[in-house]
CSV table of C-alpha atoms in Angstrom, one decimal:
chain,number,residue,atom,x,y,z
A,280,MET,CA,74.0,82.4,56.2
A,281,HIS,CA,74.6,86.0,57.0
A,282,SER,CA,74.4,85.5,60.8
A,283,SER,CA,76.8,82.6,60.7
A,284,ALA,CA,79.3,84.7,58.8
A,285,VAL,CA,78.9,87.5,61.3
A,286,PHE,CA,79.4,85.0,64.1
A,287,LEU,CA,82.7,83.7,62.6
A,288,ILE,CA,83.9,87.2,62.0
A,289,GLU,CA,83.1,88.3,65.6
A,290,PHE,CA,84.4,85.2,67.3
A,291,GLY,CA,87.5,85.1,65.2
A,292,ALA,CA,88.3,88.7,66.0
A,293,VAL,CA,87.8,88.0,69.7
A,294,ILE,CA,90.2,85.0,69.7
A,295,LEU,CA,92.8,86.8,67.6
A,296,GLY,CA,92.6,89.8,69.9
A,297,LEU,CA,93.0,87.5,72.9
A,298,GLY,CA,96.1,86.0,71.3
A,299,LEU,CA,97.7,89.3,70.7
A,300,LEU,CA,96.9,90.5,74.3
A,301,GLY,CA,98.5,87.3,75.6
A,302,ARG,CA,101.6,88.0,73.6
A,303,LEU,CA,101.7,91.6,75.0
A,304,ALA,CA,101.4,90.3,78.6
A,305,GLY,CA,104.1,87.7,78.0
A,306,ARG,CA,106.5,90.3,76.6
A,307,PHE,CA,106.1,92.4,79.8
A,308,GLN,CA,106.0,89.3,82.0
A,309,PHE,CA,102.7,89.8,83.8
A,310,SER,CA,99.4,87.9,83.9
A,311,PRO,CA,97.1,88.4,80.9
A,312,ILE,CA,94.0,88.2,83.0
A,313,PRO,CA,93.5,92.0,83.4
A,314,LEU,CA,93.9,92.5,79.6
A,315,TYR,CA,91.2,89.8,79.1
A,316,LEU,CA,88.9,91.5,81.5
A,317,LEU,CA,89.5,94.9,79.8
A,318,ALA,CA,88.8,93.3,76.4
A,319,GLY,CA,85.4,92.0,77.8
A,320,LEU,CA,84.6,95.5,79.0
A,321,ALA,CA,85.4,96.9,75.5
A,322,PHE,CA,83.1,94.4,73.7
A,323,GLY,CA,80.3,94.3,76.3
A,324,GLU,CA,77.3,96.5,76.9
A,325,GLY,CA,78.3,100.1,77.1
A,326,GLY,CA,81.7,99.3,75.5
A,327,LEU,CA,83.4,100.5,72.4
A,328,LEU,CA,82.1,97.7,70.1
A,329,PRO,CA,79.4,95.4,71.6
A,330,LEU,CA,79.2,91.8,70.4
A,331,GLY,CA,75.9,90.5,69.0
A,332,ALA,CA,75.9,87.2,67.2
A,333,SER,CA,78.6,85.4,69.1
A,334,GLU,CA,77.7,86.3,72.7
A,335,GLU,CA,75.7,83.1,73.3
A,336,PHE,CA,78.6,81.0,72.1
A,337,VAL,CA,81.0,83.0,74.3
A,338,ALA,CA,78.7,82.2,77.3
A,339,ILE,CA,78.9,78.4,76.6
A,340,GLY,CA,82.7,78.7,76.1
A,341,ALA,CA,82.9,80.6,79.5
A,342,GLU,CA,81.2,77.7,81.3
A,343,ILE,CA,83.6,75.2,79.7
A,344,GLY,CA,86.5,77.5,80.7
A,345,VAL,CA,85.5,77.3,84.4
A,346,VAL,CA,85.2,73.5,84.2
A,347,LEU,CA,88.7,73.2,82.6
A,348,LEU,CA,90.3,75.6,85.0
A,349,LEU,CA,89.1,73.5,88.0
A,350,LEU,CA,89.9,70.2,86.3
A,351,MET,CA,93.5,71.3,85.6
A,352,LEU,CA,93.7,72.6,89.2
A,353,GLY,CA,92.6,69.2,90.5
A,354,LEU,CA,95.3,67.4,88.3
A,355,GLU,CA,98.0,69.3,90.3
A,356,TYR,CA,97.1,67.4,93.5
A,357,THR,CA,96.8,63.8,94.5
A,358,ALA,CA,94.2,62.7,97.1
A,359,SER,CA,96.9,61.7,99.6
A,360,ASP,CA,98.5,65.2,99.2
A,361,LEU,CA,95.1,66.8,100.0
A,362,VAL,CA,94.6,64.6,103.1
A,363,SER,CA,98.1,65.4,104.3
A,364,ASN,CA,97.6,69.1,103.8
A,365,LEU,CA,94.3,69.0,105.7
A,366,LYS,CA,96.0,67.3,108.7
A,367,THR,CA,99.1,69.5,108.9
A,368,GLN,CA,98.1,72.9,107.5
A,369,TYR,CA,94.5,73.4,108.6
A,370,PRO,CA,95.4,76.2,111.2
A,371,ALA,CA,96.9,78.2,108.3
A,372,GLY,CA,93.7,77.7,106.3
A,373,LEU,CA,91.6,78.9,109.2
A,374,VAL,CA,93.7,82.0,109.6
A,375,ASP,CA,93.6,82.6,105.9
A,376,ALA,CA,89.8,82.4,105.8
A,377,THR,CA,89.3,84.6,108.8
A,378,LEU,CA,91.7,87.4,107.8
A,379,ASN,CA,90.7,87.6,104.1
A,380,ALA,CA,87.0,86.7,103.9
A,381,LEU,CA,86.0,89.0,106.8
A,382,PRO,CA,87.0,92.3,105.0
A,383,GLY,CA,84.9,91.4,102.0
A,384,ALA,CA,81.9,90.6,104.1
A,385,VAL,CA,82.3,93.8,106.2
A,386,MET,CA,82.7,95.9,103.0
A,387,ALA,CA,79.4,94.5,101.6
A,388,LEU,CA,77.6,95.3,104.8
A,389,LEU,CA,79.1,98.9,104.8
A,390,LEU,CA,77.8,99.4,101.3
A,391,GLY,CA,74.3,98.5,102.4
A,392,TRP,CA,74.2,95.1,100.7
A,393,GLY,CA,72.4,92.1,102.1
A,394,PRO,CA,73.9,88.9,103.7
A,395,VAL,CA,74.0,86.9,100.5
A,396,GLU,CA,76.1,89.6,98.8
A,397,ALA,CA,78.3,89.7,101.9
A,398,VAL,CA,78.9,85.9,101.6
A,399,VAL,CA,79.8,86.3,97.9
A,400,LEU,CA,82.1,89.2,98.4
A,401,ALA,CA,83.8,87.4,101.2
A,402,GLY,CA,84.7,84.6,98.8
A,403,VAL,CA,86.0,87.1,96.2
A,404,THR,CA,88.4,88.6,98.7
A,405,TRP,CA,89.4,85.2,100.3
A,406,ILE,CA,90.7,83.1,97.4
A,407,SER,CA,94.2,83.8,95.9
A,408,SER,CA,94.9,83.1,92.3
A,409,SER,CA,96.6,79.7,91.9
A,410,GLY,CA,97.3,80.3,88.3
A,411,VAL,CA,98.9,83.7,88.7
A,412,ILE,CA,100.9,82.6,91.8
A,413,ALA,CA,102.2,79.5,90.1
A,414,LYS,CA,103.4,81.6,87.2
A,415,VAL,CA,105.1,84.1,89.5
A,416,LEU,CA,106.9,81.4,91.4
A,417,ARG,CA,108.2,80.0,88.1
A,418,ASP,CA,109.2,83.4,86.8
A,419,LEU,CA,111.1,84.3,90.0
A,420,GLY,CA,112.8,80.9,90.3
A,421,ARG,CA,111.3,80.2,93.7
A,422,LEU,CA,109.9,76.8,93.2
A,423,GLY,CA,112.7,75.3,95.2
A,424,ASN,CA,112.5,77.8,98.1
A,425,ARG,CA,111.7,76.6,101.6
A,426,GLU,CA,108.6,78.8,101.8
A,427,THR,CA,107.1,77.5,98.6
A,428,PRO,CA,105.5,74.4,100.1
A,429,VAL,CA,103.8,76.7,102.7
A,430,ILE,CA,102.4,78.8,99.9
A,431,LEU,CA,101.1,75.8,98.0
A,432,SER,CA,99.6,74.3,101.1
A,433,ILE,CA,97.5,77.4,101.6
A,434,LEU,CA,96.4,77.3,98.0
A,435,VAL,CA,95.4,73.7,98.3
A,436,LEU,CA,93.4,74.4,101.4
A,437,GLU,CA,91.6,77.2,99.6
A,438,ASP,CA,90.8,75.0,96.7
A,439,LEU,CA,89.4,72.3,99.0
A,440,ALA,CA,87.3,75.0,100.8
A,441,MET,CA,85.7,75.8,97.5
A,442,ALA,CA,84.2,72.3,97.4
A,443,ILE,CA,82.1,73.4,100.4
A,444,TYR,CA,81.8,77.2,99.7
A,445,LEU,CA,80.6,77.0,96.1
A,446,PRO,CA,77.5,74.8,96.9
A,447,ILE,CA,76.6,77.1,99.7
A,448,VAL,CA,76.8,80.2,97.5
A,449,THR,CA,74.9,78.4,94.7
A,450,ALA,CA,72.1,77.5,97.1
A,451,LEU,CA,72.0,81.1,98.6
A,452,LEU,CA,71.9,82.6,95.1
A,453,ALA,CA,69.1,80.3,94.0
A,454,GLY,CA,67.1,81.5,97.0
A,455,VAL,CA,66.4,78.0,98.4
A,456,GLY,CA,65.3,77.5,102.0
A,457,LEU,CA,67.4,76.3,104.9
A,458,ALA,CA,66.3,72.7,104.5
A,459,ALA,CA,67.1,72.6,100.8
A,460,GLY,CA,70.4,74.4,101.3
A,461,SER,CA,71.3,71.9,104.0
A,462,VAL,CA,70.6,69.0,101.7
A,463,THR,CA,72.7,70.6,98.9
A,464,LEU,CA,75.6,71.1,101.3
A,465,ALA,CA,75.2,67.5,102.6
A,466,ILE,CA,75.3,66.2,99.0
A,467,ALA,CA,78.4,68.3,98.2
A,468,LEU,CA,80.2,67.1,101.3
A,469,GLY,CA,79.2,63.5,100.7
A,470,VAL,CA,80.3,63.6,97.0
A,471,ALA,CA,83.6,65.3,97.9
A,472,GLY,CA,84.3,62.8,100.7
A,473,LEU,CA,83.3,59.8,98.5
A,474,VAL,CA,85.5,61.0,95.6
A,475,LEU,CA,88.5,61.5,98.0
A,476,PHE,CA,88.0,58.1,99.4
A,477,VAL,CA,87.7,56.5,96.0
A,478,ALA,CA,90.8,58.4,94.7
A,479,VAL,CA,92.9,57.3,97.7
A,480,ARG,CA,91.8,53.7,97.5
A,481,PHE,CA,91.2,53.1,93.8
A,482,GLY,CA,93.0,56.0,92.1
A,483,ARG,CA,95.3,53.7,90.2
A,484,HIS,CA,92.3,51.6,88.9
A,485,ILE,CA,90.5,54.7,87.7
A,486,SER,CA,93.6,56.1,86.0
A,487,ARG,CA,94.2,52.7,84.4
A,488,PHE,CA,90.6,52.7,83.0
A,489,VAL,CA,90.9,56.2,81.6
A,490,SER,CA,94.5,55.7,80.3
A,491,SER,CA,95.2,55.3,76.6
A,492,ASP,CA,98.3,55.4,74.5
A,493,ASP,CA,96.4,57.3,71.8
A,494,PRO,CA,96.3,61.0,72.8
A,495,GLU,CA,93.1,61.5,70.9
A,496,LYS,CA,91.3,58.8,72.9
A,497,LEU,CA,92.7,60.0,76.2
A,498,LEU,CA,91.5,63.6,75.4
A,499,LEU,CA,88.0,62.5,74.4
A,500,VAL,CA,87.5,60.2,77.4
A,501,VAL,CA,88.8,62.7,80.0
A,502,LEU,CA,87.1,65.7,78.6
A,503,GLY,CA,83.8,63.8,78.2
A,504,LEU,CA,84.0,62.4,81.7
A,505,THR,CA,84.7,65.9,83.1
A,506,LEU,CA,81.8,67.6,81.3
A,507,LEU,CA,79.5,64.7,82.3
A,508,VAL,CA,80.4,64.8,86.0
A,509,ALA,CA,80.3,68.7,86.0
A,510,GLY,CA,76.8,68.6,84.4
A,511,ILE,CA,75.5,66.0,86.9
A,512,ALA,CA,77.0,68.0,89.8
A,513,GLN,CA,75.2,71.2,88.5
A,514,GLN,CA,71.9,69.2,88.1
A,515,LEU,CA,72.2,68.2,91.8
A,516,GLN,CA,72.7,72.0,92.6
A,517,VAL,CA,76.4,71.3,93.4
A,518,SER,CA,78.8,73.5,91.5
A,519,ALA,CA,80.0,72.2,88.2
A,520,ALA,CA,83.4,73.6,89.0
A,521,VAL,CA,83.6,71.4,92.1
A,522,GLY,CA,82.7,68.3,90.0
A,523,ALA,CA,85.5,69.1,87.6
A,524,PHE,CA,87.9,69.6,90.5
A,525,LEU,CA,87.1,66.2,92.0
A,526,VAL,CA,87.6,64.5,88.6
A,527,GLY,CA,91.1,66.1,88.4
A,528,ILE,CA,91.9,64.8,91.9
A,529,ALA,CA,90.8,61.2,91.0
A,530,LEU,CA,93.3,61.1,88.0
A,531,THR,CA,96.9,60.3,89.0
A,532,GLY,CA,100.3,59.3,87.6
A,533,SER,CA,101.0,59.3,83.9
A,534,VAL,CA,97.3,59.8,83.1
A,535,ALA,CA,97.2,63.1,85.0
A,536,GLU,CA,100.4,64.2,83.4
A,537,GLY,CA,99.2,63.3,79.9
A,538,THR,CA,95.9,65.0,80.4
A,539,HIS,CA,97.6,68.1,81.7
A,540,ASN,CA,99.7,68.3,78.5
A,541,LEU,CA,96.7,67.7,76.2
A,542,LEU,CA,94.2,70.0,77.9
A,543,SER,CA,96.5,72.9,78.7
A,544,PRO,CA,95.9,74.7,75.4
A,545,LEU,CA,92.2,74.2,75.6
A,546,ARG,CA,92.2,75.4,79.2
A,547,ASP,CA,94.0,78.6,78.2
A,548,LEU,CA,91.6,79.2,75.3
A,549,PHE,CA,88.4,78.8,77.2
A,550,ALA,CA,89.7,80.4,80.3
A,551,ALA,CA,90.5,83.5,78.3
A,552,VAL,CA,86.9,83.3,76.9
A,553,PHE,CA,85.6,83.1,80.4
A,554,PHE,CA,87.3,86.3,81.5
A,555,VAL,CA,86.1,88.1,78.4
A,556,PHE,CA,82.5,86.8,79.1
A,557,PHE,CA,82.7,88.2,82.6
A,558,GLY,CA,83.8,91.6,81.2
A,559,LEU,CA,81.0,91.5,78.7
A,560,HIS,CA,78.4,91.5,81.5
A,561,THR,CA,80.1,94.5,83.2
A,562,ASP,CA,79.2,98.0,82.0
A,563,PRO,CA,82.4,100.1,82.1
A,564,ALA,CA,80.4,103.1,83.3
A,565,SER,CA,79.5,101.1,86.5
A,566,ILE,CA,83.2,100.8,87.6
A,567,PRO,CA,84.1,104.4,88.5
A,568,PRO,CA,81.4,104.6,91.3
A,569,VAL,CA,82.9,101.5,93.0
A,570,LEU,CA,86.5,102.2,92.3
A,571,LEU,CA,87.2,103.7,95.7
A,572,PRO,CA,85.7,100.8,97.7
A,573,ALA,CA,87.5,98.4,95.4
A,574,LEU,CA,90.8,100.2,96.0
A,575,ALA,CA,90.3,100.3,99.8
A,576,LEU,CA,89.4,96.6,99.8
A,577,ALA,CA,92.5,95.8,97.7
A,578,VAL,CA,94.8,97.6,100.1
A,579,VAL,CA,93.3,95.9,103.2
A,580,THR,CA,93.2,92.4,101.8
A,581,ALA,CA,96.8,92.7,100.3
A,582,CYS,CA,97.9,93.4,103.9
A,583,THR,CA,95.9,90.5,105.3
A,584,LYS,CA,97.3,88.1,102.7
A,585,VAL,CA,100.8,89.2,103.6
A,586,ALA,CA,100.0,88.6,107.3
A,587,THR,CA,98.6,85.2,106.4
A,588,GLY,CA,101.7,84.1,104.5
A,589,TYR,CA,104.0,85.5,107.2
A,590,TRP,CA,102.2,83.7,110.0
A,591,ALA,CA,102.0,80.4,108.1
A,592,ALA,CA,105.7,80.5,107.2
A,593,ARG,CA,106.7,81.4,110.7
A,594,ARG,CA,104.7,78.4,112.0
A,595,ALA,CA,106.6,76.2,109.6
A,596,GLY,CA,110.0,77.5,110.9
A,597,ILE,CA,110.8,79.5,107.8
A,598,SER,CA,113.3,82.4,108.1
A,599,VAL,CA,112.1,86.0,108.3
A,600,LYS,CA,113.0,86.7,104.6
A,601,GLY,CA,111.0,83.6,103.6
A,602,ARG,CA,108.0,84.7,105.6
A,603,TRP,CA,107.8,88.1,103.8
A,604,ARG,CA,108.2,86.3,100.5
A,605,ALA,CA,105.4,83.9,101.3
A,606,GLY,CA,103.1,86.8,102.3
A,607,GLY,CA,103.8,88.9,99.2
A,608,THR,CA,103.3,86.0,96.9
A,609,LEU,CA,99.8,85.2,98.1
A,610,VAL,CA,98.4,88.7,97.3
A,611,ALA,CA,97.2,88.1,93.7
A,612,ARG,CA,93.5,87.4,93.1
A,613,GLY,CA,92.2,86.1,89.8
A,614,GLU,CA,90.2,83.2,88.4
A,615,PHE,CA,88.4,82.0,91.5
A,616,SER,CA,87.3,85.5,92.5
A,617,ILE,CA,85.9,86.0,89.0
A,618,VAL,CA,84.1,82.6,89.1
A,619,ILE,CA,82.4,83.5,92.4
A,620,ALA,CA,81.5,87.0,91.2
A,621,GLY,CA,80.2,85.4,87.9
A,622,LEU,CA,77.8,83.3,89.8
A,623,ALA,CA,76.3,86.4,91.5
A,624,VAL,CA,76.2,88.3,88.2
A,625,THR,CA,74.3,85.4,86.5
A,626,ALA,CA,71.9,85.2,89.4
A,627,GLY,CA,71.1,88.9,89.0
A,628,ILE,CA,71.7,90.1,92.6
A,629,GLU,CA,73.3,93.4,93.6
A,630,PRO,CA,74.2,95.1,90.3
A,631,SER,CA,77.3,96.8,91.7
A,632,LEU,CA,78.9,93.5,92.8
A,633,GLY,CA,80.2,92.6,89.4
A,634,PRO,CA,81.9,95.9,88.7
A,635,LEU,CA,83.4,96.0,92.2
A,636,ALA,CA,84.8,92.5,91.7
A,637,THR,CA,86.2,93.4,88.3
A,638,ALA,CA,87.9,96.5,89.6
A,639,TYR,CA,89.2,94.6,92.7
A,640,VAL,CA,90.7,91.7,90.6
A,641,LEU,CA,92.2,94.1,88.1
A,642,ILE,CA,94.0,96.0,90.9
A,643,LEU,CA,95.3,92.9,92.7
A,644,VAL,CA,96.2,90.8,89.6
A,645,ILE,CA,98.5,93.7,88.6
A,646,ILE,CA,99.8,94.4,92.1
A,647,GLY,CA,100.3,90.7,93.0
A,648,PRO,CA,103.4,90.0,91.0
A,649,LEU,CA,104.9,93.2,92.3
A,650,THR,CA,104.3,92.4,95.9
A,651,ALA,CA,105.8,88.9,95.3
A,652,ARG,CA,109.0,90.5,94.1
A,653,TRP,CA,109.3,93.5,96.4
A,654,THR,CA,107.7,92.7,99.8
A,655,GLU,CA,110.8,91.1,101.2
A,656,PRO,CA,113.3,93.7,100.1
A,657,LEU,CA,111.0,96.5,101.2
A,658,ALA,CA,110.4,94.9,104.6
A,659,ARG,CA,114.1,94.4,105.0
A,660,ARG,CA,114.7,98.2,104.5
A,661,LEU,CA,111.8,99.4,106.7
A,662,ILE,CA,112.3,96.9,109.5
A,663,ARG,CA,116.0,96.8,110.3
A,664,PRO,CA,117.0,94.4,113.1
A,665,LYS,CA,118.3,96.0,116.2
A,666,PRO,CA,122.0,95.3,117.0
A,667,ALA,CA,122.3,92.6,119.6
A,668,ALA,CA,123.9,93.6,122.9
A,669,ALA,CA,124.9,90.2,124.1
A,670,PRO,CA,127.7,89.5,121.6
A,671,ALA,CA,129.4,92.9,122.4
A,672,ALA,CA,129.3,92.0,126.1
A,673,ASP,CA,130.8,88.6,125.4
A,674,THR,CA,133.6,90.1,123.4
A,675,ALA,CA,134.4,92.6,126.1
A,676,ALA,CA,134.5,89.8,128.7
A,677,ALA,CA,136.6,87.7,126.5
A,678,GLU,CA,139.4,90.3,126.0
A,679,PRO,CA,140.8,90.0,129.6
A,680,LYS,CA,140.8,86.2,129.4
A,681,ALA,CA,142.7,86.4,126.1
A,682,ARG,CA,145.3,88.7,127.7
A,683,GLU,CA,145.7,86.4,130.7
A,684,THR,CA,146.1,83.5,128.4
A,685,GLN,CA,148.8,85.4,126.4
A,686,ARG,CA,150.6,86.2,129.7
A,687,GLY,CA,150.4,82.7,130.9
């Protein structure tokens, strides 16, 4: 009885604190993710007030948070949209992966870590935060801008890449051999391809089966189906997050819209718990030693994301201003980077990886909204276009003609 009372007090205090932190972030119009991570650091090992009774429940809530984050992300896209993006924007996806994954891998090797850690850190630095970027686009009123489809295409390609990347990381962290890892990857690719095929051909039928006029029944069916598929995917050593993402893709139309409205509050709650859980497993004293590498990595990968967005927007025929806006908007890292680092922390590999990822995300989730707002004005001031000589020559040549015309 006493332990249950302590659990309720601890968990209630955590949820109340997260709500207040969310309000604070909303007042200053920035992402609450860094505040959630700092709260986890405060309540974790080595923090100000370590949790005890409620830590196991927080761990389960964190797993549900990852599943809901990916489900809601999948609901944003239809299978046809994904196929179209793959066909038209894959060069931008390749440039994005090369420019932004490589610095993470190089940093891991420079720190003396192994190849598995290099693959994990490459994923941490590669993936932009869809949640933070979507909020920034809304706040800045840029959803209708010409560069916004380019930004969203890159985010979609990153999300699709996770369907391949996460099973690879899961297999590497589990220490399975080459043959078993190949089987895991083949299963992941097969399942992803099958779900996309079924979603394109039979998406309406699936949505009709899930659909219900009663919000309670719709919530229970979709949530139960998502957790079931995520659990089966994890049992097959395919990431549970990928399973949830594919469920979201399969749901379309009014079902997807209704599910989004119903599950948004749950997603926000459990996602906040997830960020706290990650912070709980990071000792604050372990962050200062990795702060300099995290800062260097943040600076380098902020520049590579700007270059990625600029190149992709230029390829799409966007104006110079739109290119800089696209690059600056892509800088923020967040939920996916923490998901990837969380897999490594749970597996118990390099102990410095979790603190480095925490510091890295904290830096870029704060800087990201600032680069989205100020990259284009700053670039306009620093890179002023040279005056064109041709118009002046044309004007000079035109003056005698005008005089002749007047004389005539």
